[in-house]
Every structure is written in structure tokens, then in C-alpha cells.
Tab-separated table of N, CA, C and O in Angstrom:
chain	number	residue	atom	x	y	z
A	1	MET	N	-165.052	77.266	-82.189
A	1	MET	CA	-163.638	77.662	-82.287
A	1	MET	C	-163.311	77.769	-83.773
A	1	MET	O	-162.040	77.634	-84.094
A	2	LYS	N	-164.295	77.176	-84.670
A	2	LYS	CA	-163.982	77.218	-86.273
A	2	LYS	C	-163.372	78.335	-86.658
A	2	LYS	O	-162.697	78.329	-87.793
A	3	ASP	N	-163.848	79.458	-86.207
A	3	ASP	CA	-163.227	80.676	-86.986
A	3	ASP	C	-162.044	81.304	-86.179
A	3	ASP	O	-161.739	82.507	-86.075
A	4	SER	N	-161.497	80.575	-85.322
A	4	SER	CA	-160.350	81.125	-84.392
A	4	SER	C	-159.274	81.226	-85.368
A	4	SER	O	-158.731	80.636	-86.255
A	5	PRO	N	-158.669	82.500	-85.393
A	5	PRO	CA	-157.381	82.966	-86.088
A	5	PRO	C	-156.151	81.995	-85.638
A	5	PRO	O	-155.882	81.566	-84.516
A	6	PRO	N	-155.198	81.871	-86.634
A	6	PRO	CA	-153.940	81.214	-86.128
A	6	PRO	C	-152.977	82.076	-85.188
A	6	PRO	O	-153.088	83.326	-85.684
A	7	VAL	N	-152.521	81.347	-84.428
A	7	VAL	CA	-151.713	82.282	-83.419
A	7	VAL	C	-150.319	81.532	-83.186
A	7	VAL	O	-150.025	80.297	-83.491
A	8	SER	N	-149.238	82.332	-83.008
A	8	SER	CA	-148.080	81.994	-82.694
A	8	SER	C	-147.743	82.429	-81.265
A	8	SER	O	-147.769	83.604	-81.045
A	9	ILE	N	-147.250	81.492	-80.478
A	9	ILE	CA	-146.736	81.598	-79.177
A	9	ILE	C	-145.281	81.543	-79.114
A	9	ILE	O	-144.711	80.748	-79.631
A	10	VAL	N	-144.683	82.851	-78.670
A	10	VAL	CA	-143.080	82.907	-78.747
A	10	VAL	C	-142.755	82.716	-77.092
A	10	VAL	O	-143.241	83.463	-76.425
A	11	MET	N	-141.652	82.241	-76.997
A	11	MET	CA	-141.033	81.972	-75.745
A	11	MET	C	-139.506	82.165	-75.738
A	11	MET	O	-138.907	81.328	-76.762
A	12	ALA	N	-138.660	82.829	-74.942
A	12	ALA	CA	-137.282	82.767	-75.005
A	12	ALA	C	-136.921	81.908	-73.823
A	12	ALA	O	-137.496	81.945	-72.579
A	13	ALA	N	-135.783	81.112	-73.933
A	13	ALA	CA	-135.465	80.176	-72.745
A	13	ALA	C	-134.077	80.002	-72.911
A	13	ALA	O	-133.329	79.849	-73.585
A	14	ARG	N	-133.426	80.483	-71.774
A	14	ARG	CA	-132.300	79.979	-71.433
A	14	ARG	C	-131.895	79.382	-70.224
A	14	ARG	O	-132.415	79.663	-68.995
A	15	ASN	N	-131.322	78.110	-70.376
A	15	ASN	CA	-131.267	77.387	-69.144
A	15	ASN	C	-132.600	77.185	-68.435
A	15	ASN	O	-132.672	77.138	-67.234
A	16	GLU	N	-133.504	76.747	-69.115
A	16	GLU	CA	-134.665	76.616	-68.542
A	16	GLU	C	-135.190	75.249	-68.583
A	16	GLU	O	-136.461	74.866	-68.576
A	17	TYR	N	-134.594	74.430	-68.727
A	17	TYR	CA	-134.916	72.591	-68.814
A	17	TYR	C	-135.958	72.473	-67.921
A	17	TYR	O	-136.986	71.866	-68.239
A	18	HIS	N	-135.843	72.947	-66.612
A	18	HIS	CA	-136.730	72.332	-65.317
A	18	HIS	C	-138.204	72.998	-65.759
A	18	HIS	O	-139.200	72.360	-65.834
A	19	HIS	N	-138.295	74.289	-65.897
A	19	HIS	CA	-139.494	75.069	-66.329
A	19	HIS	C	-139.971	74.491	-67.697
A	19	HIS	O	-141.516	74.174	-67.537
A	20	LEU	N	-139.291	74.253	-68.698
A	20	LEU	CA	-139.876	73.723	-70.015
A	20	LEU	C	-140.400	72.431	-69.823
A	20	LEU	O	-141.613	72.095	-70.230
A	21	HIS	N	-139.744	71.586	-68.981
A	21	HIS	CA	-140.002	70.183	-68.784
A	21	HIS	C	-141.489	69.963	-67.907
A	21	HIS	O	-142.256	69.322	-68.254
A	22	ASN	N	-141.611	71.066	-66.921
A	22	ASN	CA	-142.865	71.220	-66.223
A	22	ASN	C	-144.181	71.865	-67.055
A	22	ASN	O	-145.284	71.426	-66.827
A	23	ASN	N	-143.826	72.510	-68.148
A	23	ASN	CA	-144.753	73.417	-68.599
A	23	ASN	C	-145.161	73.464	-70.041
A	23	ASN	O	-146.072	73.730	-70.521
A	24	LEU	N	-144.243	73.381	-70.852
A	24	LEU	CA	-144.182	73.249	-72.372
A	24	LEU	C	-145.239	72.457	-72.939
A	24	LEU	O	-145.988	72.698	-73.909
A	25	SER	N	-145.365	71.144	-72.312
A	25	SER	CA	-146.646	70.137	-72.815
A	25	SER	C	-147.857	70.715	-72.610
A	25	SER	O	-148.841	70.519	-73.249
A	26	ALA	N	-148.259	71.681	-71.663
A	26	ALA	CA	-149.437	72.475	-71.439
A	26	ALA	C	-149.741	73.376	-72.759
A	26	ALA	O	-150.900	73.308	-73.106
A	27	LEU	N	-148.796	73.950	-73.091
A	27	LEU	CA	-148.904	74.756	-74.367
A	27	LEU	C	-149.153	74.150	-75.472
A	27	LEU	O	-149.833	74.191	-76.415
A	28	LEU	N	-148.441	72.781	-75.744
A	28	LEU	CA	-148.371	71.941	-76.868
A	28	LEU	C	-149.653	71.260	-76.829
A	28	LEU	O	-150.190	70.742	-78.039
A	29	ASN	N	-150.384	70.856	-75.902
A	29	ASN	CA	-151.531	70.013	-75.650
A	29	ASN	C	-152.704	70.813	-75.854
A	29	ASN	O	-153.740	70.160	-75.550
A	30	GLN	N	-152.729	72.281	-75.910
A	30	GLN	CA	-153.897	73.050	-75.739
A	30	GLN	C	-154.888	72.541	-76.679
A	30	GLN	O	-154.643	71.935	-77.748
A	31	ASP	N	-156.260	72.917	-76.691
A	31	ASP	CA	-157.169	72.456	-77.382
A	31	ASP	C	-157.462	73.961	-78.322
A	31	ASP	O	-158.521	74.630	-78.076
A	32	TYR	N	-156.807	74.110	-79.375
A	32	TYR	CA	-156.810	75.226	-80.272
A	32	TYR	C	-156.541	74.493	-81.502
A	32	TYR	O	-155.698	74.174	-81.681
A	33	PRO	N	-157.381	75.239	-82.469
A	33	PRO	CA	-157.217	74.583	-83.963
A	33	PRO	C	-156.061	74.982	-84.618
A	33	PRO	O	-155.583	73.936	-85.401
A	34	ASP	N	-155.437	76.212	-84.563
A	34	ASP	CA	-154.377	76.579	-85.465
A	34	ASP	C	-153.233	77.258	-84.606
A	34	ASP	O	-153.546	78.480	-84.236
A	35	PHE	N	-152.286	76.639	-84.099
A	35	PHE	CA	-151.162	77.394	-83.367
A	35	PHE	C	-149.845	76.705	-83.440
A	35	PHE	O	-149.885	75.567	-83.939
A	36	GLU	N	-148.972	77.581	-83.433
A	36	GLU	CA	-147.407	77.129	-83.276
A	36	GLU	C	-146.893	77.576	-82.084
A	36	GLU	O	-147.070	78.688	-81.386
A	37	VAL	N	-145.850	76.729	-81.549
A	37	VAL	CA	-145.281	77.467	-80.065
A	37	VAL	C	-143.691	77.401	-80.743
A	37	VAL	O	-143.011	76.534	-81.277
A	38	ILE	N	-143.170	78.542	-80.505
A	38	ILE	CA	-141.667	78.912	-81.046
A	38	ILE	C	-141.111	79.184	-79.618
A	38	ILE	O	-141.204	80.011	-78.819
A	39	VAL	N	-139.843	78.271	-79.556
A	39	VAL	CA	-139.123	78.412	-78.275
A	39	VAL	C	-137.713	78.865	-78.979
A	39	VAL	O	-137.026	78.056	-79.612
A	40	VAL	N	-137.163	79.888	-78.376
A	40	VAL	CA	-135.988	80.414	-78.783
A	40	VAL	C	-135.012	79.987	-77.761
A	40	VAL	O	-135.023	80.722	-76.720
A	41	ASN	N	-134.034	79.091	-77.912
A	41	ASN	CA	-133.234	78.527	-77.133
A	41	ASN	C	-131.912	79.327	-77.131
A	41	ASN	O	-131.094	79.402	-78.121
A	42	HIS	N	-131.840	80.418	-76.006
A	42	HIS	CA	-130.890	81.383	-76.101
A	42	HIS	C	-129.548	81.010	-75.317
A	42	HIS	O	-129.423	81.167	-74.021
A	43	ALA	N	-128.521	80.253	-76.144
A	43	ALA	CA	-127.431	79.856	-75.559
A	43	ALA	C	-127.483	79.222	-74.360
A	43	ALA	O	-126.540	79.440	-73.446
A	44	SER	N	-128.322	78.122	-73.972
A	44	SER	CA	-128.433	77.298	-72.702
A	44	SER	C	-127.239	76.333	-72.791
A	44	SER	O	-126.709	75.914	-73.918
A	45	ASP	N	-126.857	76.166	-71.613
A	45	ASP	CA	-125.856	75.000	-71.225
A	45	ASP	C	-126.154	74.082	-70.439
A	45	ASP	O	-125.344	73.400	-69.752
A	46	ASP	N	-127.430	73.932	-70.012
A	46	ASP	CA	-128.180	72.719	-69.360
A	46	ASP	C	-128.839	71.798	-70.611
A	46	ASP	O	-128.359	71.699	-71.584
A	47	GLU	N	-129.689	71.084	-70.147
A	47	GLU	CA	-130.285	69.994	-70.851
A	47	GLU	C	-131.374	70.703	-71.915
A	47	GLU	O	-132.155	69.934	-72.601
A	48	THR	N	-131.691	71.978	-71.843
A	48	THR	CA	-132.712	72.535	-72.590
A	48	THR	C	-132.738	72.149	-74.071
A	48	THR	O	-133.683	71.731	-74.553
A	49	ALA	N	-131.686	72.063	-74.754
A	49	ALA	CA	-131.372	71.891	-75.925
A	49	ALA	C	-131.957	70.316	-76.437
A	49	ALA	O	-132.652	70.157	-77.396
A	50	ASP	N	-131.430	69.331	-75.623
A	50	ASP	CA	-131.785	68.050	-75.707
A	50	ASP	C	-133.258	67.824	-75.476
A	50	ASP	O	-133.968	67.168	-76.251
A	51	TYR	N	-133.953	68.343	-74.528
A	51	TYR	CA	-135.394	68.419	-74.260
A	51	TYR	C	-136.193	68.965	-75.386
A	51	TYR	O	-137.183	68.240	-75.963
A	52	LEU	N	-135.793	70.092	-75.960
A	52	LEU	CA	-136.564	70.682	-77.083
A	52	LEU	C	-136.496	69.898	-78.300
A	52	LEU	O	-137.280	69.752	-79.030
A	53	LYS	N	-135.233	69.228	-78.682
A	53	LYS	CA	-135.206	68.172	-79.733
A	53	LYS	C	-136.190	67.043	-79.474
A	53	LYS	O	-136.952	66.714	-80.539
A	54	GLU	N	-136.336	66.537	-78.442
A	54	GLU	CA	-137.165	65.323	-78.068
A	54	GLU	C	-138.575	65.758	-78.403
A	54	GLU	O	-139.173	65.220	-78.742
A	55	MET	N	-138.905	67.163	-77.784
A	55	MET	CA	-140.367	67.482	-77.871
A	55	MET	C	-140.582	67.713	-79.347
A	55	MET	O	-141.682	67.550	-79.795
A	56	GLN	N	-139.659	68.299	-80.089
A	56	GLN	CA	-139.809	68.725	-81.632
A	56	GLN	C	-140.112	67.463	-82.383
A	56	GLN	O	-141.267	67.402	-83.190
A	57	HIS	N	-139.777	66.141	-81.789
A	57	HIS	CA	-140.075	64.858	-82.475
A	57	HIS	C	-141.534	64.504	-82.252
A	57	HIS	O	-142.115	64.019	-82.943
A	58	ARG	N	-142.112	65.172	-81.104
A	58	ARG	CA	-143.470	64.455	-80.689
A	58	ARG	C	-144.416	65.535	-81.209
A	58	ARG	O	-145.665	65.065	-80.923
A	59	TYR	N	-144.112	66.801	-81.265
A	59	TYR	CA	-145.129	67.762	-81.447
A	59	TYR	C	-144.613	68.516	-82.906
A	59	TYR	O	-143.895	69.319	-82.666
A	60	ALA	N	-145.477	68.400	-83.798
A	60	ALA	CA	-145.195	69.104	-85.153
A	60	ALA	C	-145.397	70.509	-85.061
A	60	ALA	O	-144.631	71.382	-85.756
A	61	GLN	N	-146.139	71.115	-84.015
A	61	GLN	CA	-146.417	72.431	-84.024
A	61	GLN	C	-145.350	73.232	-82.982
A	61	GLN	O	-145.386	74.654	-83.023
A	62	LEU	N	-144.268	72.513	-82.674
A	62	LEU	CA	-143.197	73.180	-81.893
A	62	LEU	C	-142.079	73.412	-82.954
A	62	LEU	O	-141.452	72.659	-83.735
A	63	LYS	N	-141.512	74.606	-82.711
A	63	LYS	CA	-140.621	75.178	-83.777
A	63	LYS	C	-139.354	75.617	-82.731
A	63	LYS	O	-139.921	76.736	-81.625
A	64	VAL	N	-138.358	75.381	-83.143
A	64	VAL	CA	-137.348	75.671	-81.995
A	64	VAL	C	-136.108	76.409	-82.909
A	64	VAL	O	-135.740	76.057	-84.056
A	65	VAL	N	-135.580	77.690	-82.540
A	65	VAL	CA	-134.778	78.396	-83.047
A	65	VAL	C	-133.800	78.515	-81.934
A	65	VAL	O	-133.915	78.761	-80.617
A	66	THR	N	-132.520	78.200	-82.429
A	66	THR	CA	-131.398	78.266	-81.377
A	66	THR	C	-130.452	79.481	-81.749
A	66	THR	O	-130.038	79.675	-82.985
A	67	ILE	N	-130.033	80.085	-80.597
A	67	ILE	CA	-129.028	81.136	-80.507
A	67	ILE	C	-127.903	80.460	-79.851
A	67	ILE	O	-127.834	80.177	-78.839
A	68	GLU	N	-127.027	80.133	-80.694
A	68	GLU	CA	-125.753	79.139	-80.288
A	68	GLU	C	-124.957	79.857	-78.896
A	68	GLU	O	-124.528	79.047	-78.023
A	69	ARG	N	-124.664	81.294	-79.118
A	69	ARG	CA	-123.927	81.772	-78.085
A	69	ARG	C	-124.313	83.050	-77.633
A	69	ARG	O	-124.879	83.610	-78.742
A	70	ASP	N	-123.920	83.623	-76.507
A	70	ASP	CA	-124.521	84.757	-76.262
A	70	ASP	C	-123.704	85.951	-76.904
A	70	ASP	O	-122.418	85.732	-76.874
A	71	LEU	N	-124.369	86.987	-77.368
A	71	LEU	CA	-123.680	87.889	-77.991
A	71	LEU	C	-123.538	89.210	-77.148
A	71	LEU	O	-124.388	89.533	-76.201
A	72	ASN	N	-122.239	89.763	-76.997
A	72	ASN	CA	-121.876	90.720	-75.916
A	72	ASN	C	-122.951	91.934	-75.841
A	72	ASN	O	-123.197	92.302	-75.009
A	73	PHE	N	-123.383	92.316	-76.849
A	73	PHE	CA	-124.204	93.532	-77.262
A	73	PHE	C	-125.490	93.451	-76.949
A	73	PHE	O	-126.308	94.038	-77.002
A	74	PHE	N	-125.986	92.004	-76.861
A	74	PHE	CA	-127.461	91.796	-76.544
A	74	PHE	C	-127.367	91.171	-75.381
A	74	PHE	O	-127.184	90.054	-75.215
A	75	HIS	N	-128.283	91.666	-74.340
A	75	HIS	CA	-128.573	91.128	-73.214
A	75	HIS	C	-130.003	90.998	-72.706
A	75	HIS	O	-130.789	91.784	-73.324
A	76	GLY	N	-130.448	90.190	-72.195
A	76	GLY	CA	-131.840	89.898	-71.544
A	76	GLY	C	-132.707	89.081	-72.766
A	76	GLY	O	-132.182	88.396	-73.489
A	77	LYS	N	-134.001	89.385	-72.603
A	77	LYS	CA	-134.782	88.743	-73.667
A	77	LYS	C	-135.281	89.444	-74.653
A	77	LYS	O	-135.925	88.706	-75.774
A	78	LYS	N	-134.985	90.599	-74.847
A	78	LYS	CA	-135.271	91.332	-76.201
A	78	LYS	C	-134.893	90.678	-77.594
A	78	LYS	O	-135.758	90.525	-78.446
A	79	PHE	N	-133.552	90.372	-77.628
A	79	PHE	CA	-133.044	89.796	-78.717
A	79	PHE	C	-133.548	88.633	-78.948
A	79	PHE	O	-133.956	88.258	-80.127
A	80	PRO	N	-133.608	87.408	-78.246
A	80	PRO	CA	-134.115	86.290	-78.480
A	80	PRO	C	-135.840	86.204	-78.799
A	80	PRO	O	-136.230	85.743	-79.764
A	81	LEU	N	-136.381	87.268	-77.915
A	81	LEU	CA	-137.861	87.408	-78.510
A	81	LEU	C	-138.170	88.011	-79.890
A	81	LEU	O	-138.902	87.581	-80.605
A	82	SER	N	-136.951	89.021	-80.199
A	82	SER	CA	-137.290	89.505	-81.445
A	82	SER	C	-136.911	88.454	-82.501
A	82	SER	O	-137.793	88.603	-83.654
A	83	ILE	N	-136.070	87.594	-82.561
A	83	ILE	CA	-135.659	86.529	-83.237
A	83	ILE	C	-137.007	85.487	-83.405
A	83	ILE	O	-137.428	85.163	-84.726
A	84	GLY	N	-137.650	85.350	-82.346
A	84	GLY	CA	-138.976	84.289	-82.377
A	84	GLY	C	-139.897	84.989	-83.041
A	84	GLY	O	-140.504	84.183	-83.859
A	85	ILE	N	-140.075	86.396	-82.922
A	85	ILE	CA	-141.291	87.002	-83.449
A	85	ILE	C	-140.810	86.918	-85.068
A	85	ILE	O	-141.934	86.665	-85.780
A	86	LYS	N	-139.854	87.288	-85.421
A	86	LYS	CA	-139.422	87.286	-86.890
A	86	LYS	C	-139.582	85.674	-87.424
A	86	LYS	O	-139.773	85.605	-88.574
A	87	SER	N	-139.403	84.758	-86.498
A	87	SER	CA	-139.492	83.496	-87.034
A	87	SER	C	-141.298	82.853	-87.242
A	87	SER	O	-141.487	81.792	-87.377
A	88	ALA	N	-141.973	83.792	-86.568
A	88	ALA	CA	-143.381	83.294	-86.566
A	88	ALA	C	-144.135	83.319	-87.764
A	88	ALA	O	-144.053	84.235	-88.577
A	89	ALA	N	-145.044	82.299	-88.084
A	89	ALA	CA	-145.584	82.305	-89.220
A	89	ALA	C	-147.132	82.806	-89.229
A	89	ALA	O	-147.593	83.115	-90.153
A	90	ASN	N	-147.505	83.363	-87.955
A	90	ASN	CA	-148.996	83.968	-87.867
A	90	ASN	C	-148.823	85.335	-87.318
A	90	ASN	O	-147.513	85.771	-86.838
A	91	GLU	N	-149.738	86.170	-87.724
A	91	GLU	CA	-149.748	87.483	-87.339
A	91	GLU	C	-150.163	87.826	-85.929
A	91	GLU	O	-149.727	88.773	-85.480
A	92	ILE	N	-151.103	86.998	-85.290
A	92	ILE	CA	-151.219	87.226	-84.123
A	92	ILE	C	-150.233	86.465	-82.973
A	92	ILE	O	-150.049	85.274	-83.177
A	93	LEU	N	-149.650	87.239	-82.130
A	93	LEU	CA	-148.622	86.794	-81.360
A	93	LEU	C	-148.926	86.870	-80.031
A	93	LEU	O	-149.501	87.704	-79.292
A	94	LEU	N	-148.550	85.691	-79.122
A	94	LEU	CA	-148.720	85.727	-77.805
A	94	LEU	C	-147.369	85.251	-77.136
A	94	LEU	O	-146.435	84.465	-77.555
A	95	LEU	N	-146.737	86.290	-76.204
A	95	LEU	CA	-145.390	86.137	-75.733
A	95	LEU	C	-145.654	85.321	-74.374
A	95	LEU	O	-146.607	85.856	-73.430
A	96	THR	N	-144.975	84.425	-73.840
A	96	THR	CA	-144.968	83.835	-72.577
A	96	THR	C	-143.280	83.683	-72.097
A	96	THR	O	-142.772	83.700	-72.798
A	97	ASP	N	-143.352	83.039	-70.614
A	97	ASP	CA	-142.001	82.421	-70.304
A	97	ASP	C	-142.086	81.140	-70.027
A	97	ASP	O	-143.275	80.459	-69.822
A	98	ALA	N	-140.903	80.358	-69.910
A	98	ALA	CA	-140.978	79.001	-69.715
A	98	ALA	C	-141.517	78.695	-68.345
A	98	ALA	O	-142.031	77.726	-68.019
A	99	ASP	N	-141.547	79.698	-67.530
A	99	ASP	CA	-142.164	79.305	-66.069
A	99	ASP	C	-143.505	79.638	-65.997
A	99	ASP	O	-144.142	79.447	-64.871
A	100	CYS	N	-144.361	79.921	-67.026
A	100	CYS	CA	-145.646	80.029	-67.136
A	100	CYS	C	-146.286	78.842	-67.727
A	100	CYS	O	-146.015	78.278	-68.492
A	101	LYS	N	-147.609	78.520	-67.238
A	101	LYS	CA	-148.385	77.383	-67.797
A	101	LYS	C	-149.753	78.022	-67.971
A	101	LYS	O	-150.504	78.741	-67.747
């Protein structure tokens, strides 16, 4: 895997504390040489923000982007995913959901 290209994994999360708690560590502990995980916290009002802050202290490859409030004209995952993609450092992108491992 020494010639493995760098990868950015992008995920939108809105009130996904339980799924993140169960699945995020699997992404962060993977055996791949160069990757980042970008989680876009999309106006969550559960424990998502606190959990992501805790995980950022433990994993240097975790990048959290926060959308503080829901914008009336943007619904669903398209907007948060586009923000995550723009935040990505790498050219190769993998998109996933918080309930996936």
C-alpha cells in the first residue's frame, strides 16, 4: 500500500450521535496510509457536536466542519456534502453516511 493515493472521506451528520458513536472509530482506525475523515455537523441538536469535539482530540485525521443552523433554502444532504467536499484536502473522495461502517 505504499503507492496508495491520499483519500478524503466525507460524511454529513445531523443528529447522528448514536451512529457516529458506533461507526466513526472504524473509519478513523483503518489501516490506510494517508486519509482524512471530514464530518459536516449539519445543525445537530443532540450530542453530536460534543462527541465530534472529543474525537478530534484523539484523531488528528478527523476534520469537523460545522453548519450552525439550518438554512431555509438548503434541505437534505447536498449542501453539507458540498461543504465537506470543498473542505477536502485530497483529490480522491469517498462519501459515506454516519450509519455505515
